Coordinates of C-alpha atoms in Angstrom, one line a residue:
M5 CA 0.0 0.0 0.0
A6 CA 1.3 3.5 -0.9
F7 CA 0.5 6.6 1.0
S8 CA 1.5 10.3 1.4
L9 CA 2.7 12.0 4.5
P10 CA 1.0 15.4 5.0
S11 CA 3.2 18.5 5.4
P12 CA 2.4 21.8 7.1
P13 CA 1.8 24.8 4.9
L14 CA 4.7 26.9 3.8
K15 CA 4.9 30.2 5.5
L16 CA 6.5 33.4 4.2
P17 CA 9.6 34.0 6.4
T18 CA 11.0 37.3 7.2
S19 CA 14.5 36.0 7.5
Y20 CA 16.5 32.8 6.8
S21 CA 17.2 32.2 10.4
S22 CA 13.8 31.0 11.5
P23 CA 12.7 28.0 9.6
T24 CA 9.0 27.3 10.0
V25 CA 8.6 24.2 7.8
N26 CA 11.2 21.8 9.3
K27 CA 14.3 22.1 11.3
H28 CA 16.5 21.0 8.5
S29 CA 15.5 23.3 5.7
V30 CA 14.6 26.9 5.4
P31 CA 11.6 27.9 3.1
V32 CA 12.2 30.1 0.1
P33 CA 10.3 33.4 0.3
V34 CA 7.8 33.3 -2.5
T35 CA 5.1 35.7 -3.9
S36 CA 2.6 32.9 -4.4
I37 CA 2.2 29.4 -3.1
R38 CA 0.7 26.8 -5.3
N39 CA -2.5 25.2 -4.2
T40 CA -2.6 21.4 -4.1
R41 CA -5.6 19.2 -4.2
K42 CA -5.8 15.7 -3.0
R43 CA -7.7 12.7 -4.3
L44 CA -7.7 9.1 -3.4
S45 CA -6.6 6.7 -6.1
L46 CA -7.7 3.1 -6.1
G47 CA -4.8 0.7 -5.7
R48 CA -1.5 1.5 -4.1
T49 CA -1.1 5.2 -4.3
F50 CA -2.4 8.2 -2.5
V51 CA -2.0 10.9 -5.2
V52 CA -1.3 14.5 -4.4
K53 CA -1.3 16.7 -7.6
A54 CA -0.1 20.2 -8.0
S55 CA -2.1 22.8 -9.7
E56 CA -2.4 22.3 -13.5
N57 CA -1.4 25.9 -13.8
D58 CA 2.1 25.3 -12.5
D59 CA 4.5 27.1 -14.7
E60 CA 7.4 27.5 -12.3
T61 CA 9.7 24.9 -14.1
P62 CA 12.8 26.9 -15.0
S63 CA 13.6 27.0 -18.7
F64 CA 17.1 26.0 -20.0
N65 CA 19.5 29.0 -20.1
P66 CA 22.9 27.9 -21.2
F67 CA 24.5 31.1 -19.7
G68 CA 22.4 31.2 -16.6
F69 CA 24.6 29.1 -14.3
V70 CA 25.4 32.0 -11.9
T71 CA 23.0 31.6 -9.0
D72 CA 20.9 34.1 -7.2
N73 CA 19.9 31.7 -4.5
P74 CA 20.2 33.3 -1.0
S75 CA 22.7 30.8 0.5
S76 CA 24.9 30.9 -2.6
R77 CA 24.7 34.7 -2.9
S78 CA 25.8 35.2 0.7
A79 CA 28.6 32.6 0.3
I80 CA 30.3 34.5 -2.6
Q81 CA 29.8 38.1 -1.3
L82 CA 33.2 39.8 -0.9
P83 CA 33.7 41.8 2.3
E84 CA 34.9 45.4 2.2
A85 CA 38.4 44.2 2.6
P86 CA 38.9 41.3 0.2
A87 CA 41.7 39.7 2.3
E88 CA 39.2 39.0 5.0
D89 CA 36.7 36.1 5.2
G90 CA 35.2 36.4 1.7
N91 CA 38.1 35.0 -0.2
V92 CA 38.5 31.3 -1.2
G93 CA 41.4 30.6 1.2
Q94 CA 39.4 31.9 4.2
M95 CA 36.3 30.0 3.1
L96 CA 38.2 26.8 2.8
Y97 CA 39.8 27.4 6.3
R98 CA 36.3 28.0 7.7
I99 CA 34.8 24.8 6.3
E100 CA 37.6 22.3 5.8
D101 CA 36.7 20.2 8.7
K102 CA 33.0 20.0 8.0
G103 CA 30.8 17.4 6.4
R104 CA 32.7 14.2 7.4
E105 CA 30.2 12.8 9.9
Y106 CA 30.5 9.0 10.3
G107 CA 33.1 8.9 7.5
S108 CA 36.4 7.3 6.9
Y109 CA 38.7 6.6 3.9
I110 CA 38.6 3.1 2.4
K111 CA 41.1 1.9 -0.2
S112 CA 39.5 -0.2 -2.9
G113 CA 40.3 -1.0 -6.5
G114 CA 43.3 1.3 -6.5
F115 CA 41.2 4.3 -5.3
R116 CA 40.4 6.0 -2.1
W117 CA 36.8 6.1 -1.3
F118 CA 35.2 8.3 1.4
V119 CA 32.6 6.0 3.1
R120 CA 30.1 6.9 5.8
E121 CA 29.1 4.2 8.2
T122 CA 26.6 4.0 11.1
G123 CA 25.4 1.1 13.2
S124 CA 27.5 -1.7 14.6
S125 CA 29.0 -4.5 12.5
D126 CA 26.8 -6.9 14.6
A127 CA 23.7 -5.2 13.2
R128 CA 24.4 -6.6 9.7
L129 CA 23.8 -10.1 11.1
G130 CA 20.6 -9.1 12.9
L131 CA 17.0 -8.8 11.7
R132 CA 17.5 -5.4 10.3
G133 CA 20.7 -6.1 8.3
T134 CA 22.7 -3.7 6.1
V135 CA 21.5 -0.7 4.0
V136 CA 23.7 0.9 1.3
F137 CA 22.9 4.5 0.3
L138 CA 24.0 5.8 -3.1
H139 CA 23.8 9.5 -4.0
G140 CA 23.4 11.2 -7.3
A141 CA 25.3 13.9 -9.2
P142 CA 26.5 16.5 -8.5
T143 CA 26.2 15.9 -4.7
Q144 CA 27.6 13.5 -2.2
S145 CA 26.8 11.1 0.6
Y146 CA 26.6 14.0 3.1
S147 CA 22.9 14.2 2.1
Y148 CA 22.2 10.9 3.9
R149 CA 23.9 11.9 7.3
V150 CA 20.6 12.4 9.2
V151 CA 18.8 9.4 7.7
M152 CA 21.9 7.1 8.4
S153 CA 22.1 8.2 12.1
Q154 CA 18.5 7.5 12.9
M155 CA 18.5 4.3 10.9
A156 CA 21.4 3.1 13.0
D157 CA 19.4 3.9 16.1
A158 CA 16.7 1.6 14.7
G159 CA 19.2 -1.2 14.5
F160 CA 20.4 -1.1 10.9
H161 CA 24.0 -1.1 9.7
C162 CA 24.5 1.6 7.1
F163 CA 27.0 2.5 4.5
A164 CA 27.0 5.5 2.2
P165 CA 30.0 6.1 -0.1
D166 CA 30.9 9.2 -2.1
W167 CA 31.1 7.9 -5.7
I168 CA 34.5 8.2 -7.4
G169 CA 34.9 11.8 -8.6
F170 CA 32.4 13.1 -6.0
G171 CA 32.5 14.5 -2.5
F172 CA 35.6 13.4 -0.6
S173 CA 36.5 10.3 -2.6
D174 CA 39.4 10.2 -5.2
K175 CA 38.9 12.1 -8.5
P176 CA 41.3 10.5 -10.9
Q177 CA 42.2 12.1 -14.2
P178 CA 40.6 10.4 -17.2
G179 CA 43.0 8.1 -18.9
Y180 CA 44.7 7.1 -15.7
G181 CA 42.7 4.1 -14.6
F182 CA 39.2 5.5 -14.6
D183 CA 37.3 7.2 -17.4
Y184 CA 33.9 7.8 -15.6
T185 CA 31.9 5.2 -17.6
E186 CA 29.0 3.2 -16.3
K187 CA 30.9 0.0 -16.6
E188 CA 33.8 1.3 -14.5
Y189 CA 31.4 2.7 -11.9
H190 CA 29.8 -0.8 -11.7
E191 CA 33.1 -2.6 -11.4
Q192 CA 34.4 -0.3 -8.7
L193 CA 31.2 -0.5 -6.7
D194 CA 31.6 -4.3 -6.8
K195 CA 35.1 -4.0 -5.3
L196 CA 34.1 -1.6 -2.7
L197 CA 31.3 -3.8 -1.4
D198 CA 33.7 -6.6 -1.2
V199 CA 36.2 -4.6 0.8
L200 CA 33.3 -3.4 3.1
E201 CA 32.2 -7.1 3.5
V202 CA 28.6 -6.2 2.6
K203 CA 26.9 -9.5 2.5
S204 CA 24.1 -10.3 0.2
P205 CA 21.2 -9.8 0.2
F206 CA 21.2 -6.2 1.4
S207 CA 18.9 -3.2 1.1
L208 CA 19.8 -0.6 -1.4
V209 CA 18.7 3.1 -1.4
V210 CA 19.3 5.1 -4.5
Q211 CA 18.6 8.8 -5.4
G212 CA 19.5 11.3 -8.1
F213 CA 20.9 11.7 -11.6
L214 CA 23.8 10.1 -13.4
V215 CA 25.7 8.1 -10.8
G216 CA 22.3 7.6 -9.0
S217 CA 21.0 6.0 -12.3
Y218 CA 24.2 3.8 -12.3
G219 CA 23.1 2.5 -8.9
L220 CA 19.9 1.2 -10.4
T221 CA 21.6 -0.3 -13.4
W222 CA 24.0 -2.0 -11.0
A223 CA 21.0 -3.4 -9.2
L224 CA 19.6 -4.7 -12.5
K225 CA 22.8 -6.7 -13.0
N226 CA 22.8 -8.0 -9.4
P227 CA 19.2 -8.8 -8.6
N228 CA 20.1 -11.6 -6.3
R229 CA 22.1 -9.3 -4.1
I230 CA 19.2 -7.0 -3.3
S231 CA 16.6 -7.8 -0.7
K232 CA 14.8 -4.5 -0.8
L233 CA 15.2 -1.5 -3.2
V234 CA 14.3 2.1 -2.4
I235 CA 14.3 4.7 -5.1
M236 CA 14.0 8.4 -4.4
N237 CA 13.6 11.0 -7.2
T238 CA 15.7 9.3 -9.9
P239 CA 15.1 9.2 -13.7
L240 CA 12.9 6.1 -14.1
T241 CA 11.4 6.5 -17.6
A242 CA 12.7 7.4 -21.0
S243 CA 10.6 10.5 -20.8
S244 CA 12.5 11.8 -17.7
P245 CA 13.6 15.4 -18.3
I246 CA 17.4 16.3 -18.3
P247 CA 18.2 19.2 -16.1
G248 CA 19.8 22.3 -17.5
L249 CA 23.1 21.7 -15.6
F250 CA 23.7 18.5 -17.5
Q251 CA 22.8 20.0 -20.8
Q252 CA 25.4 22.7 -20.1
L253 CA 28.0 20.2 -19.2
R254 CA 27.6 18.5 -22.6
I255 CA 28.1 21.7 -24.7
P256 CA 31.7 22.3 -25.8
L257 CA 33.6 25.0 -23.9
L258 CA 30.5 25.9 -21.9
G259 CA 30.8 22.6 -20.2
E260 CA 34.4 23.3 -19.1
F261 CA 33.3 26.8 -17.9
T262 CA 30.2 25.5 -16.0
C263 CA 32.0 22.6 -14.3
Q264 CA 34.3 25.0 -12.4
N265 CA 31.4 26.8 -10.8
A266 CA 32.2 26.4 -7.1
I267 CA 28.5 26.8 -6.0
M268 CA 27.2 24.4 -8.7
A269 CA 26.2 21.6 -6.2
E270 CA 24.3 23.8 -3.8
R271 CA 22.6 25.6 -6.6
F272 CA 21.5 22.4 -8.1
I273 CA 20.0 21.2 -4.8
E274 CA 18.2 24.5 -4.1
A275 CA 16.8 24.7 -7.7
G276 CA 15.3 21.3 -7.3
S277 CA 13.6 22.0 -4.0
A278 CA 11.2 24.4 -2.2
Y279 CA 13.9 25.3 0.3
V280 CA 17.2 27.2 0.6
L281 CA 20.1 25.3 2.2
K282 CA 21.4 26.6 5.4
V283 CA 24.8 28.1 5.0
E284 CA 26.5 25.3 7.1
K285 CA 25.1 22.7 4.7
A286 CA 25.9 24.7 1.6
D287 CA 29.5 24.9 2.8
V288 CA 29.9 21.2 2.7
Y289 CA 28.4 20.8 -0.8
R290 CA 30.6 23.5 -2.2
L291 CA 33.8 22.4 -0.4
P292 CA 35.0 19.8 -3.0
Y293 CA 34.6 22.3 -5.8
L294 CA 36.5 25.0 -3.9
R295 CA 39.4 22.8 -3.0
S296 CA 40.4 21.8 -6.6
S297 CA 39.3 21.6 -10.2
G298 CA 39.1 17.8 -9.9
P299 CA 35.5 17.4 -8.9
G300 CA 34.2 19.7 -11.7
F301 CA 36.2 17.9 -14.3
A302 CA 35.1 14.5 -13.0
L303 CA 31.5 15.5 -13.2
L304 CA 32.1 16.9 -16.7
E305 CA 33.7 13.6 -17.9
A306 CA 30.8 11.6 -16.4
A307 CA 28.2 13.8 -18.0
K308 CA 29.8 13.5 -21.4
R309 CA 29.8 9.8 -21.3
V310 CA 26.3 9.0 -19.9
N311 CA 23.4 8.3 -22.2
F312 CA 20.6 9.8 -20.1
K313 CA 17.6 8.7 -22.2
G314 CA 19.2 5.3 -22.9
T315 CA 19.9 4.6 -19.2
A316 CA 16.5 5.8 -18.1
G317 CA 14.9 3.6 -20.7
Q318 CA 17.0 0.6 -19.6
I319 CA 15.8 1.3 -16.0
A320 CA 12.2 1.4 -17.0
D321 CA 12.4 -1.9 -19.0
G322 CA 14.5 -3.7 -16.4
F323 CA 12.2 -3.1 -13.5
A324 CA 9.0 -3.7 -15.5
S325 CA 6.6 -6.5 -14.6
G326 CA 7.8 -10.0 -15.3
R327 CA 11.5 -8.9 -15.2
W328 CA 11.8 -7.8 -11.6
D329 CA 10.0 -9.2 -8.5
T330 CA 12.0 -7.9 -5.6
P331 CA 10.0 -5.3 -3.5
I332 CA 10.6 -1.7 -4.5
L333 CA 9.6 1.4 -2.6
V334 CA 9.5 4.6 -4.6
A335 CA 9.7 7.4 -2.0
W336 CA 9.0 10.6 -4.1
G337 CA 9.4 14.2 -3.1
I338 CA 6.5 15.7 -4.9
A339 CA 8.0 19.3 -5.0
D340 CA 10.8 18.1 -7.3
K341 CA 11.5 20.8 -9.9
Y342 CA 13.4 18.4 -12.1
L343 CA 11.4 15.2 -12.2
P344 CA 7.6 15.4 -12.1
Q345 CA 5.4 13.1 -10.0
S346 CA 4.1 11.5 -13.2
I347 CA 7.5 9.8 -13.7
A348 CA 7.1 7.8 -10.4
E349 CA 3.4 7.0 -11.3
E350 CA 4.4 5.7 -14.7
F351 CA 7.1 3.6 -13.3
Q352 CA 4.7 2.0 -10.7
K353 CA 2.1 1.3 -13.3
A354 CA 4.7 -0.7 -15.2
N355 CA 5.1 -3.2 -12.2
P356 CA 2.3 -2.6 -9.7
S357 CA 2.9 -6.0 -8.0
A358 CA 6.4 -5.1 -7.0
V359 CA 6.4 -1.3 -6.7
T360 CA 4.9 0.7 -3.8
L361 CA 4.7 4.4 -4.4
K362 CA 4.9 6.8 -1.4
L363 CA 4.5 10.5 -2.0
I364 CA 6.4 12.8 0.3
E365 CA 4.8 16.2 0.7
G366 CA 7.1 19.1 1.5
A367 CA 10.2 17.4 -0.2
G368 CA 11.8 18.3 -3.5
H369 CA 14.5 16.5 -5.5
M370 CA 16.5 15.3 -2.5
P371 CA 14.0 14.1 0.1
Q372 CA 16.7 12.9 2.4
E373 CA 18.0 16.5 2.6
D374 CA 14.6 18.3 2.6
W375 CA 12.8 16.1 5.0
P376 CA 14.9 13.3 6.4
E377 CA 12.3 12.3 9.1
K378 CA 9.8 11.4 6.5
V379 CA 12.3 9.4 4.6
I380 CA 13.2 7.5 7.8
D381 CA 9.6 6.7 8.4
A382 CA 9.3 5.4 4.9
L383 CA 12.4 3.2 5.2
R384 CA 11.5 1.7 8.6
Y385 CA 8.1 0.9 7.3
F386 CA 9.3 -0.8 4.1
I387 CA 12.7 -2.3 5.0

């Protein structure tokens, strides 16, 4: 059975220091708030639809990568004396030790992965077992920190790696052992799971674009290793839109320019959500892009090599009825500005016996960041 969790109405804040929607995210000031209407749908989904007059989806602007989001704008403001805390060196000094909750470095396949871990190793042998969380581009495993902490309290053993090229993991130069292809990501994930001694079957949670999609294609190649699969706001059909960021990255010269935007990740998160990131969170998402050019060029190489439509079509076909019978929970943030709710509904209709759809009000493209408490409730109910 699928269902939706209610959310309180958004309020218009007078500042960004007094969140009124939830303690983890701050609502964006808006001039109008879309009305929603609810209807019960027979079957497995409680559907919450936005107004049909919704025209807030941003159009593609190849030169519009400079953000006007409040957290990003404040991050790049220069003080009256540029040598003070507004320059990159001082920003790095301020945030260098942030964002590594529950994490350590693991050597696997010739690369150094940054892997977050919560829960005791004994938990993997218990009733709850192991959960592996995979993030999407252009973010990192930091987005799962709250979910992982509370899942460990519930008796689960959790891992969340930063994919190669992302977050705090290695970012090898293409041509030197890693070229950011789907095949290589699958191979390196296999090796990492072996090093972490993740025993099959385990629960897999996947969210996001590009490397998030690779997490799902890996699952299609390893169905016997998965006991439960949770999908959050990931391209699931061939009709899934491609965000402007990835379109920009695939344009010659503009891609090289865009990938070095130090506030790219936080802007992508904010643009896909109803909320503005608090500065301390935005600091962590921008940190890899401030430290070196490596993360940007890694993302650029991965974006050039991915076949977005082909991969999404492969996912739709692979998880269709008759081809996949392991239980799937699609936990979908319905305020996602990149992927409409119809994507999740279409995916569920293709395999209604295996797929349960849970709609999460108040959450956008990254439910684990926007409203982790609701994600935790969904996971504990399903896994």
